[in-house]
mmCIF file with all atom_site columns, C-alpha atoms in Angstrom:
data_model
loop_
_atom_site.group_PDB
_atom_site.id
_atom_site.type_symbol
_atom_site.label_atom_id
_atom_site.label_alt_id
_atom_site.label_comp_id
_atom_site.label_asym_id
_atom_site.label_entity_id
_atom_site.label_seq_id
_atom_site.pdbx_PDB_ins_code
_atom_site.Cartn_x
_atom_site.Cartn_y
_atom_site.Cartn_z
_atom_site.occupancy
_atom_site.B_iso_or_equiv
_atom_site.pdbx_formal_charge
_atom_site.auth_seq_id
_atom_site.auth_comp_id
_atom_site.auth_asym_id
_atom_site.auth_atom_id
_atom_site.pdbx_PDB_model_num
ATOM 1   C CA . UNK A 1 1   ? -8.269  -30.476 -7.335  1.00 78.00 ? 143 UNK A CA 1
ATOM 2   C CA . UNK A 1 2   ? -4.575  -29.807 -7.679  1.00 92.00 ? 144 UNK A CA 1
ATOM 3   C CA . UNK A 1 3   ? -2.129  -32.470 -6.517  1.00 96.00 ? 145 UNK A CA 1
ATOM 4   C CA . UNK A 1 4   ? 1.635   -31.968 -6.546  1.00 97.00 ? 146 UNK A CA 1
ATOM 5   C CA . UNK A 1 5   ? 4.213   -34.754 -6.467  1.00 97.00 ? 147 UNK A CA 1
ATOM 6   C CA . UNK A 1 6   ? 7.777   -33.804 -5.517  1.00 97.00 ? 148 UNK A CA 1
ATOM 7   C CA . UNK A 1 7   ? 10.784  -36.074 -5.143  1.00 96.00 ? 149 UNK A CA 1
ATOM 8   C CA . UNK A 1 8   ? 9.782   -37.239 -1.633  1.00 97.00 ? 150 UNK A CA 1
ATOM 9   C CA . UNK A 1 9   ? 6.410   -35.657 -0.944  1.00 98.00 ? 151 UNK A CA 1
ATOM 10  C CA . UNK A 1 10  ? 2.799   -35.732 -2.001  1.00 97.00 ? 152 UNK A CA 1
ATOM 11  C CA . UNK A 1 11  ? 1.068   -32.355 -1.669  1.00 98.00 ? 153 UNK A CA 1
ATOM 12  C CA . UNK A 1 12  ? -2.690  -32.685 -1.874  1.00 97.00 ? 154 UNK A CA 1
ATOM 13  C CA . UNK A 1 13  ? -5.801  -31.006 -0.521  1.00 97.00 ? 155 UNK A CA 1
ATOM 14  C CA . UNK A 1 14  ? -6.845  -32.333 2.848   1.00 96.00 ? 156 UNK A CA 1
ATOM 15  C CA . UNK A 1 15  ? -10.010 -34.395 3.095   1.00 95.00 ? 157 UNK A CA 1
ATOM 16  C CA . UNK A 1 16  ? -12.229 -35.514 5.946   1.00 93.00 ? 158 UNK A CA 1
ATOM 17  C CA . UNK A 1 17  ? -10.304 -38.779 6.163   1.00 95.00 ? 159 UNK A CA 1
ATOM 18  C CA . UNK A 1 18  ? -7.192  -36.788 7.207   1.00 96.00 ? 160 UNK A CA 1
ATOM 19  C CA . UNK A 1 19  ? -8.830  -35.413 10.359  1.00 95.00 ? 161 UNK A CA 1
ATOM 20  C CA . UNK A 1 20  ? -7.298  -37.882 12.823  1.00 95.00 ? 162 UNK A CA 1
ATOM 21  C CA . UNK A 1 21  ? -3.754  -37.321 11.545  1.00 96.00 ? 163 UNK A CA 1
ATOM 22  C CA . UNK A 1 22  ? -4.250  -33.539 11.341  1.00 95.00 ? 164 UNK A CA 1
ATOM 23  C CA . UNK A 1 23  ? -5.586  -33.375 14.919  1.00 94.00 ? 165 UNK A CA 1
ATOM 24  C CA . UNK A 1 24  ? -2.683  -35.488 16.224  1.00 95.00 ? 166 UNK A CA 1
ATOM 25  C CA . UNK A 1 25  ? 0.033   -33.495 14.443  1.00 96.00 ? 167 UNK A CA 1
ATOM 26  C CA . UNK A 1 26  ? -1.495  -30.139 15.450  1.00 93.00 ? 168 UNK A CA 1
ATOM 27  C CA . UNK A 1 27  ? -1.751  -31.236 19.091  1.00 94.00 ? 169 UNK A CA 1
ATOM 28  C CA . UNK A 1 28  ? 1.817   -32.591 19.168  1.00 95.00 ? 170 UNK A CA 1
ATOM 29  C CA . UNK A 1 29  ? 3.168   -29.366 17.630  1.00 94.00 ? 171 UNK A CA 1
ATOM 30  C CA . UNK A 1 30  ? 1.107   -26.717 19.409  1.00 91.00 ? 172 UNK A CA 1
ATOM 31  C CA . UNK A 1 31  ? 4.065   -25.279 21.342  1.00 91.00 ? 173 UNK A CA 1
ATOM 32  C CA . UNK A 1 32  ? 6.338   -25.551 18.294  1.00 90.00 ? 174 UNK A CA 1
ATOM 33  C CA . UNK A 1 33  ? 3.968   -23.523 16.095  1.00 89.00 ? 175 UNK A CA 1
ATOM 34  C CA . UNK A 1 34  ? 2.323   -21.014 18.465  1.00 85.00 ? 176 UNK A CA 1
ATOM 35  C CA . UNK A 1 35  ? 4.944   -18.289 17.999  1.00 84.00 ? 177 UNK A CA 1
ATOM 36  C CA . UNK A 1 36  ? 4.781   -18.344 14.193  1.00 85.00 ? 178 UNK A CA 1
ATOM 37  C CA . UNK A 1 37  ? 1.142   -18.834 13.205  1.00 83.00 ? 179 UNK A CA 1
ATOM 38  C CA . UNK A 1 38  ? -1.305  -16.087 12.373  1.00 82.00 ? 180 UNK A CA 1
ATOM 39  C CA . UNK A 1 39  ? -3.918  -15.187 14.948  1.00 75.00 ? 181 UNK A CA 1
ATOM 40  C CA . UNK A 1 40  ? -7.074  -13.162 14.550  1.00 71.00 ? 182 UNK A CA 1
ATOM 41  C CA . UNK A 1 41  ? -7.182  -9.904  16.531  1.00 74.00 ? 183 UNK A CA 1
ATOM 42  C CA . UNK A 1 42  ? -10.103 -9.576  18.914  1.00 64.00 ? 184 UNK A CA 1
ATOM 43  C CA . UNK A 1 43  ? -12.974 -7.988  17.013  1.00 52.00 ? 185 UNK A CA 1
ATOM 44  C CA . UNK A 1 44  ? -16.657 -8.728  16.857  1.00 42.00 ? 186 UNK A CA 1
ATOM 45  C CA . UNK A 1 45  ? -16.444 -9.536  13.128  1.00 46.00 ? 187 UNK A CA 1
ATOM 46  C CA . UNK A 1 46  ? -14.118 -12.543 13.202  1.00 45.00 ? 188 UNK A CA 1
ATOM 47  C CA . UNK A 1 47  ? -14.604 -16.041 14.461  1.00 47.00 ? 189 UNK A CA 1
ATOM 48  C CA . UNK A 1 48  ? -11.734 -17.864 16.084  1.00 50.00 ? 190 UNK A CA 1
ATOM 49  C CA . UNK A 1 49  ? -10.203 -20.255 13.513  1.00 49.00 ? 191 UNK A CA 1
ATOM 50  C CA . UNK A 1 50  ? -9.019  -22.541 16.333  1.00 50.00 ? 192 UNK A CA 1
ATOM 51  C CA . UNK A 1 51  ? -12.654 -23.270 17.157  1.00 48.00 ? 193 UNK A CA 1
ATOM 52  C CA . UNK A 1 52  ? -13.589 -23.973 13.544  1.00 60.00 ? 194 UNK A CA 1
ATOM 53  C CA . UNK A 1 53  ? -14.377 -27.571 12.811  1.00 85.00 ? 195 UNK A CA 1
ATOM 54  C CA . UNK A 1 54  ? -12.038 -29.545 10.593  1.00 87.00 ? 196 UNK A CA 1
ATOM 55  C CA . UNK A 1 55  ? -14.902 -30.224 8.179   1.00 88.00 ? 197 UNK A CA 1
ATOM 56  C CA . UNK A 1 56  ? -15.562 -26.459 7.866   1.00 90.00 ? 198 UNK A CA 1
ATOM 57  C CA . UNK A 1 57  ? -11.888 -25.858 7.110   1.00 90.00 ? 199 UNK A CA 1
ATOM 58  C CA . UNK A 1 58  ? -11.952 -28.522 4.369   1.00 92.00 ? 200 UNK A CA 1
ATOM 59  C CA . UNK A 1 59  ? -15.144 -27.070 2.885   1.00 93.00 ? 201 UNK A CA 1
ATOM 60  C CA . UNK A 1 60  ? -13.681 -23.549 2.823   1.00 92.00 ? 202 UNK A CA 1
ATOM 61  C CA . UNK A 1 61  ? -10.441 -24.779 1.257   1.00 93.00 ? 203 UNK A CA 1
ATOM 62  C CA . UNK A 1 62  ? -12.410 -26.468 -1.552  1.00 94.00 ? 204 UNK A CA 1
ATOM 63  C CA . UNK A 1 63  ? -14.435 -23.306 -2.208  1.00 95.00 ? 205 UNK A CA 1
ATOM 64  C CA . UNK A 1 64  ? -11.289 -21.147 -2.277  1.00 95.00 ? 206 UNK A CA 1
ATOM 65  C CA . UNK A 1 65  ? -9.447  -23.555 -4.610  1.00 96.00 ? 207 UNK A CA 1
ATOM 66  C CA . UNK A 1 66  ? -12.419 -23.778 -6.982  1.00 96.00 ? 208 UNK A CA 1
ATOM 67  C CA . UNK A 1 67  ? -12.488 -19.958 -7.099  1.00 95.00 ? 209 UNK A CA 1
ATOM 68  C CA . UNK A 1 68  ? -8.716  -19.887 -7.756  1.00 95.00 ? 210 UNK A CA 1
ATOM 69  C CA . UNK A 1 69  ? -8.001  -17.732 -4.686  1.00 96.00 ? 211 UNK A CA 1
ATOM 70  C CA . UNK A 1 70  ? -6.207  -20.178 -2.387  1.00 97.00 ? 212 UNK A CA 1
ATOM 71  C CA . UNK A 1 71  ? -4.707  -23.637 -2.780  1.00 97.00 ? 213 UNK A CA 1
ATOM 72  C CA . UNK A 1 72  ? -3.990  -25.385 0.510   1.00 97.00 ? 214 UNK A CA 1
ATOM 73  C CA . UNK A 1 73  ? -2.100  -28.668 0.518   1.00 97.00 ? 215 UNK A CA 1
ATOM 74  C CA . UNK A 1 74  ? -1.423  -31.242 3.181   1.00 97.00 ? 216 UNK A CA 1
ATOM 75  C CA . UNK A 1 75  ? 2.209   -32.344 3.119   1.00 98.00 ? 217 UNK A CA 1
ATOM 76  C CA . UNK A 1 76  ? 2.448   -36.137 3.100   1.00 98.00 ? 218 UNK A CA 1
ATOM 77  C CA . UNK A 1 77  ? 5.597   -38.224 3.454   1.00 97.00 ? 219 UNK A CA 1
ATOM 78  C CA . UNK A 1 78  ? 4.900   -41.891 2.684   1.00 94.00 ? 220 UNK A CA 1
ATOM 79  C CA . UNK A 1 79  ? 1.179   -41.366 3.441   1.00 93.00 ? 221 UNK A CA 1
ATOM 80  C CA . UNK A 1 80  ? 1.935   -39.663 6.773   1.00 97.00 ? 222 UNK A CA 1
ATOM 81  C CA . UNK A 1 81  ? 0.584   -36.131 7.223   1.00 97.00 ? 223 UNK A CA 1
ATOM 82  C CA . UNK A 1 82  ? 3.457   -33.900 8.373   1.00 98.00 ? 224 UNK A CA 1
ATOM 83  C CA . UNK A 1 83  ? 2.343   -30.307 7.693   1.00 97.00 ? 225 UNK A CA 1
ATOM 84  C CA . UNK A 1 84  ? 0.650   -27.869 5.357   1.00 97.00 ? 226 UNK A CA 1
ATOM 85  C CA . UNK A 1 85  ? 1.653   -25.444 2.634   1.00 98.00 ? 227 UNK A CA 1
ATOM 86  C CA . UNK A 1 86  ? -0.688  -22.863 1.155   1.00 97.00 ? 228 UNK A CA 1
ATOM 87  C CA . UNK A 1 87  ? -0.570  -20.626 -1.882  1.00 98.00 ? 229 UNK A CA 1
ATOM 88  C CA . UNK A 1 88  ? -3.064  -17.908 -1.044  1.00 97.00 ? 230 UNK A CA 1
ATOM 89  C CA . UNK A 1 89  ? -4.018  -14.306 -1.607  1.00 96.00 ? 231 UNK A CA 1
ATOM 90  C CA . UNK A 1 90  ? -3.930  -14.995 -5.327  1.00 98.00 ? 232 UNK A CA 1
ATOM 91  C CA . UNK A 1 91  ? -4.505  -11.993 -7.548  1.00 97.00 ? 233 UNK A CA 1
ATOM 92  C CA . UNK A 1 92  ? -5.012  -12.278 -11.300 1.00 95.00 ? 234 UNK A CA 1
ATOM 93  C CA . UNK A 1 93  ? -4.738  -9.430  -13.756 1.00 92.00 ? 235 UNK A CA 1
ATOM 94  C CA . UNK A 1 94  ? -1.945  -6.906  -13.957 1.00 93.00 ? 236 UNK A CA 1
ATOM 95  C CA . UNK A 1 95  ? -0.298  -8.084  -10.709 1.00 94.00 ? 237 UNK A CA 1
ATOM 96  C CA . UNK A 1 96  ? -0.721  -11.920 -10.988 1.00 96.00 ? 238 UNK A CA 1
ATOM 97  C CA . UNK A 1 97  ? 0.690   -12.767 -7.572  1.00 98.00 ? 239 UNK A CA 1
ATOM 98  C CA . UNK A 1 98  ? 0.193   -14.787 -4.430  1.00 98.00 ? 240 UNK A CA 1
ATOM 99  C CA . UNK A 1 99  ? 1.837   -15.605 -1.125  1.00 98.00 ? 241 UNK A CA 1
ATOM 100 C CA . UNK A 1 100 ? 3.024   -18.877 0.345   1.00 98.00 ? 242 UNK A CA 1
ATOM 101 C CA . UNK A 1 101 ? 2.675   -19.944 3.961   1.00 96.00 ? 243 UNK A CA 1
ATOM 102 C CA . UNK A 1 102 ? 3.728   -23.223 5.541   1.00 96.00 ? 244 UNK A CA 1
ATOM 103 C CA . UNK A 1 103 ? 4.228   -25.215 8.702   1.00 96.00 ? 245 UNK A CA 1
ATOM 104 C CA . UNK A 1 104 ? 5.723   -28.621 9.401   1.00 96.00 ? 246 UNK A CA 1
ATOM 105 C CA . UNK A 1 105 ? 5.837   -31.031 12.311  1.00 97.00 ? 247 UNK A CA 1
ATOM 106 C CA . UNK A 1 106 ? 8.865   -30.400 14.510  1.00 96.00 ? 248 UNK A CA 1
ATOM 107 C CA . UNK A 1 107 ? 10.127  -33.962 14.053  1.00 96.00 ? 249 UNK A CA 1
ATOM 108 C CA . UNK A 1 108 ? 10.412  -33.334 10.278  1.00 97.00 ? 250 UNK A CA 1
ATOM 109 C CA . UNK A 1 109 ? 12.054  -29.906 10.518  1.00 95.00 ? 251 UNK A CA 1
ATOM 110 C CA . UNK A 1 110 ? 15.562  -29.377 9.133   1.00 95.00 ? 252 UNK A CA 1
ATOM 111 C CA . UNK A 1 111 ? 15.289  -32.223 6.634   1.00 97.00 ? 253 UNK A CA 1
ATOM 112 C CA . UNK A 1 112 ? 14.637  -30.107 3.534   1.00 97.00 ? 254 UNK A CA 1
ATOM 113 C CA . UNK A 1 113 ? 10.985  -31.206 3.365   1.00 98.00 ? 255 UNK A CA 1
ATOM 114 C CA . UNK A 1 114 ? 9.500   -27.758 3.910   1.00 98.00 ? 256 UNK A CA 1
ATOM 115 C CA . UNK A 1 115 ? 11.772  -26.312 1.231   1.00 98.00 ? 257 UNK A CA 1
ATOM 116 C CA . UNK A 1 116 ? 10.775  -29.129 -1.122  1.00 98.00 ? 258 UNK A CA 1
ATOM 117 C CA . UNK A 1 117 ? 7.083   -28.391 -0.544  1.00 98.00 ? 259 UNK A CA 1
ATOM 118 C CA . UNK A 1 118 ? 7.596   -24.637 -1.110  1.00 98.00 ? 260 UNK A CA 1
ATOM 119 C CA . UNK A 1 119 ? 9.439   -25.322 -4.368  1.00 98.00 ? 261 UNK A CA 1
ATOM 120 C CA . UNK A 1 120 ? 6.629   -27.664 -5.484  1.00 98.00 ? 262 UNK A CA 1
ATOM 121 C CA . UNK A 1 121 ? 3.944   -25.084 -4.735  1.00 98.00 ? 263 UNK A CA 1
ATOM 122 C CA . UNK A 1 122 ? 5.999   -22.322 -6.375  1.00 98.00 ? 264 UNK A CA 1
ATOM 123 C CA . UNK A 1 123 ? 6.306   -24.372 -9.561  1.00 97.00 ? 265 UNK A CA 1
ATOM 124 C CA . UNK A 1 124 ? 2.533   -24.958 -9.482  1.00 98.00 ? 266 UNK A CA 1
ATOM 125 C CA . UNK A 1 125 ? 1.921   -21.208 -9.094  1.00 97.00 ? 267 UNK A CA 1
ATOM 126 C CA . UNK A 1 126 ? 4.319   -20.301 -11.883 1.00 97.00 ? 268 UNK A CA 1
ATOM 127 C CA . UNK A 1 127 ? 3.550   -23.057 -14.396 1.00 96.00 ? 269 UNK A CA 1
ATOM 128 C CA . UNK A 1 128 ? -0.111  -23.923 -13.810 1.00 96.00 ? 270 UNK A CA 1
ATOM 129 C CA . UNK A 1 129 ? -1.498  -20.573 -12.635 1.00 97.00 ? 271 UNK A CA 1
ATOM 130 C CA . UNK A 1 130 ? 0.970   -18.438 -14.619 1.00 96.00 ? 272 UNK A CA 1
ATOM 131 C CA . UNK A 1 131 ? 1.564   -16.140 -11.670 1.00 97.00 ? 273 UNK A CA 1
ATOM 132 C CA . UNK A 1 132 ? 4.361   -13.611 -12.060 1.00 97.00 ? 274 UNK A CA 1
ATOM 133 C CA . UNK A 1 133 ? 5.324   -13.059 -8.413  1.00 98.00 ? 275 UNK A CA 1
ATOM 134 C CA . UNK A 1 134 ? 5.200   -15.073 -5.195  1.00 98.00 ? 276 UNK A CA 1
ATOM 135 C CA . UNK A 1 135 ? 5.950   -13.844 -1.688  1.00 98.00 ? 277 UNK A CA 1
ATOM 136 C CA . UNK A 1 136 ? 6.859   -15.501 1.585   1.00 98.00 ? 278 UNK A CA 1
ATOM 137 C CA . UNK A 1 137 ? 6.527   -13.259 4.636   1.00 97.00 ? 279 UNK A CA 1
ATOM 138 C CA . UNK A 1 138 ? 8.493   -14.366 7.700   1.00 96.00 ? 280 UNK A CA 1
ATOM 139 C CA . UNK A 1 139 ? 9.043   -12.974 11.170  1.00 95.00 ? 281 UNK A CA 1
ATOM 140 C CA . UNK A 1 140 ? 12.668  -11.743 11.433  1.00 96.00 ? 282 UNK A CA 1
ATOM 141 C CA . UNK A 1 141 ? 13.338  -13.975 14.438  1.00 94.00 ? 283 UNK A CA 1
ATOM 142 C CA . UNK A 1 142 ? 12.174  -17.145 12.638  1.00 94.00 ? 284 UNK A CA 1
ATOM 143 C CA . UNK A 1 143 ? 15.589  -18.231 11.322  1.00 96.00 ? 285 UNK A CA 1
ATOM 144 C CA . UNK A 1 144 ? 14.460  -21.710 10.151  1.00 95.00 ? 286 UNK A CA 1
ATOM 145 C CA . UNK A 1 145 ? 11.663  -20.213 8.026   1.00 96.00 ? 287 UNK A CA 1
ATOM 146 C CA . UNK A 1 146 ? 14.024  -17.610 6.568   1.00 97.00 ? 288 UNK A CA 1
ATOM 147 C CA . UNK A 1 147 ? 16.332  -20.480 5.600   1.00 97.00 ? 289 UNK A CA 1
ATOM 148 C CA . UNK A 1 148 ? 13.421  -22.232 3.840   1.00 98.00 ? 290 UNK A CA 1
ATOM 149 C CA . UNK A 1 149 ? 12.608  -19.110 1.809   1.00 98.00 ? 291 UNK A CA 1
ATOM 150 C CA . UNK A 1 150 ? 16.236  -18.607 0.817   1.00 98.00 ? 292 UNK A CA 1
ATOM 151 C CA . UNK A 1 151 ? 16.835  -22.280 -0.067  1.00 98.00 ? 293 UNK A CA 1
ATOM 152 C CA . UNK A 1 152 ? 13.669  -22.204 -2.202  1.00 98.00 ? 294 UNK A CA 1
ATOM 153 C CA . UNK A 1 153 ? 15.180  -19.332 -4.223  1.00 98.00 ? 295 UNK A CA 1
ATOM 154 C CA . UNK A 1 154 ? 13.267  -16.415 -2.725  1.00 98.00 ? 296 UNK A CA 1
ATOM 155 C CA . UNK A 1 155 ? 15.137  -13.104 -2.405  1.00 98.00 ? 297 UNK A CA 1
ATOM 156 C CA . UNK A 1 156 ? 14.765  -10.682 0.506   1.00 98.00 ? 298 UNK A CA 1
ATOM 157 C CA . UNK A 1 157 ? 12.881  -7.640  -0.741  1.00 97.00 ? 299 UNK A CA 1
ATOM 158 C CA . UNK A 1 158 ? 12.379  -5.724  2.493   1.00 97.00 ? 300 UNK A CA 1
ATOM 159 C CA . UNK A 1 159 ? 10.632  -5.436  5.824   1.00 97.00 ? 301 UNK A CA 1
ATOM 160 C CA . UNK A 1 160 ? 6.945   -4.930  6.512   1.00 96.00 ? 302 UNK A CA 1
ATOM 161 C CA . UNK A 1 161 ? 6.153   -3.237  9.816   1.00 96.00 ? 303 UNK A CA 1
ATOM 162 C CA . UNK A 1 162 ? 3.307   -4.652  11.941  1.00 95.00 ? 304 UNK A CA 1
ATOM 163 C CA . UNK A 1 163 ? 2.299   -6.793  8.961   1.00 94.00 ? 305 UNK A CA 1
ATOM 164 C CA . UNK A 1 164 ? 0.545   -9.916  10.256  1.00 90.00 ? 306 UNK A CA 1
ATOM 165 C CA . UNK A 1 165 ? -1.143  -10.674 13.576  1.00 90.00 ? 307 UNK A CA 1
ATOM 166 C CA . UNK A 1 166 ? 0.906   -13.503 15.131  1.00 89.00 ? 308 UNK A CA 1
ATOM 167 C CA . UNK A 1 167 ? 0.774   -14.932 18.636  1.00 86.00 ? 309 UNK A CA 1
ATOM 168 C CA . UNK A 1 168 ? -1.533  -12.168 19.846  1.00 86.00 ? 310 UNK A CA 1
ATOM 169 C CA . UNK A 1 169 ? 0.103   -9.032  18.377  1.00 91.00 ? 311 UNK A CA 1
ATOM 170 C CA . UNK A 1 170 ? 0.905   -7.306  15.081  1.00 93.00 ? 312 UNK A CA 1
ATOM 171 C CA . UNK A 1 171 ? 4.401   -8.437  14.081  1.00 94.00 ? 313 UNK A CA 1
ATOM 172 C CA . UNK A 1 172 ? 7.058   -7.202  11.673  1.00 96.00 ? 314 UNK A CA 1
ATOM 173 C CA . UNK A 1 173 ? 7.860   -9.508  8.765   1.00 96.00 ? 315 UNK A CA 1
ATOM 174 C CA . UNK A 1 174 ? 10.584  -9.884  6.187   1.00 98.00 ? 316 UNK A CA 1
ATOM 175 C CA . UNK A 1 175 ? 9.253   -10.169 2.647   1.00 98.00 ? 317 UNK A CA 1
ATOM 176 C CA . UNK A 1 176 ? 10.965  -12.702 0.373   1.00 98.00 ? 318 UNK A CA 1
ATOM 177 C CA . UNK A 1 177 ? 10.044  -12.719 -3.321  1.00 98.00 ? 319 UNK A CA 1
ATOM 178 C CA . UNK A 1 178 ? 10.400  -15.041 -6.280  1.00 98.00 ? 320 UNK A CA 1
ATOM 179 C CA . UNK A 1 179 ? 9.484   -14.057 -9.826  1.00 97.00 ? 321 UNK A CA 1
ATOM 180 C CA . UNK A 1 180 ? 8.348   -16.461 -12.478 1.00 96.00 ? 322 UNK A CA 1
ATOM 181 C CA . UNK A 1 181 ? 11.371  -17.340 -14.638 1.00 90.00 ? 323 UNK A CA 1
ATOM 182 C CA . UNK A 1 182 ? 8.985   -18.284 -17.486 1.00 86.00 ? 324 UNK A CA 1
ATOM 183 C CA . UNK A 1 183 ? 7.449   -14.789 -17.681 1.00 85.00 ? 325 UNK A CA 1
ATOM 184 C CA . UNK A 1 184 ? 9.455   -11.621 -18.309 1.00 74.00 ? 326 UNK A CA 1
#
């Protein structure tokens, strides 16, 4: 299990013992996050992730990390859970890439903590997994998230039309990219 220590944060996989904190933070931040988080379009083939049990989420995250496809980390500041950052969609081979997604409690926004967690996960992806390329895809109207991507050293590559299902509809996204400085 990967664990990342940054200057102020501990990034580690969530466990069952984190359920109470996770539930509290998610409930407190529902209105803060609703406009930015992925949703599943209505089809008969998908279950609603909101109804998934915390224990199922933890189990799936462990399976995905063991397979090397997704690494999801709780963001902890002095043992307090304040958000999540995920390196997912990992592809090995000729592309060697992944994408980063994140969210943080509103009371910890604009303190550089999200950027710090993205930098920590990027370094993990580049150094430990030897990925060549990482992406962050952000809705154009999400100025704080764009700022995180830019402060973490990601460069705007372009726009993706109707890219991810967010808040009930397919939404355009800006694609920010960082390439591994250790691999050329």
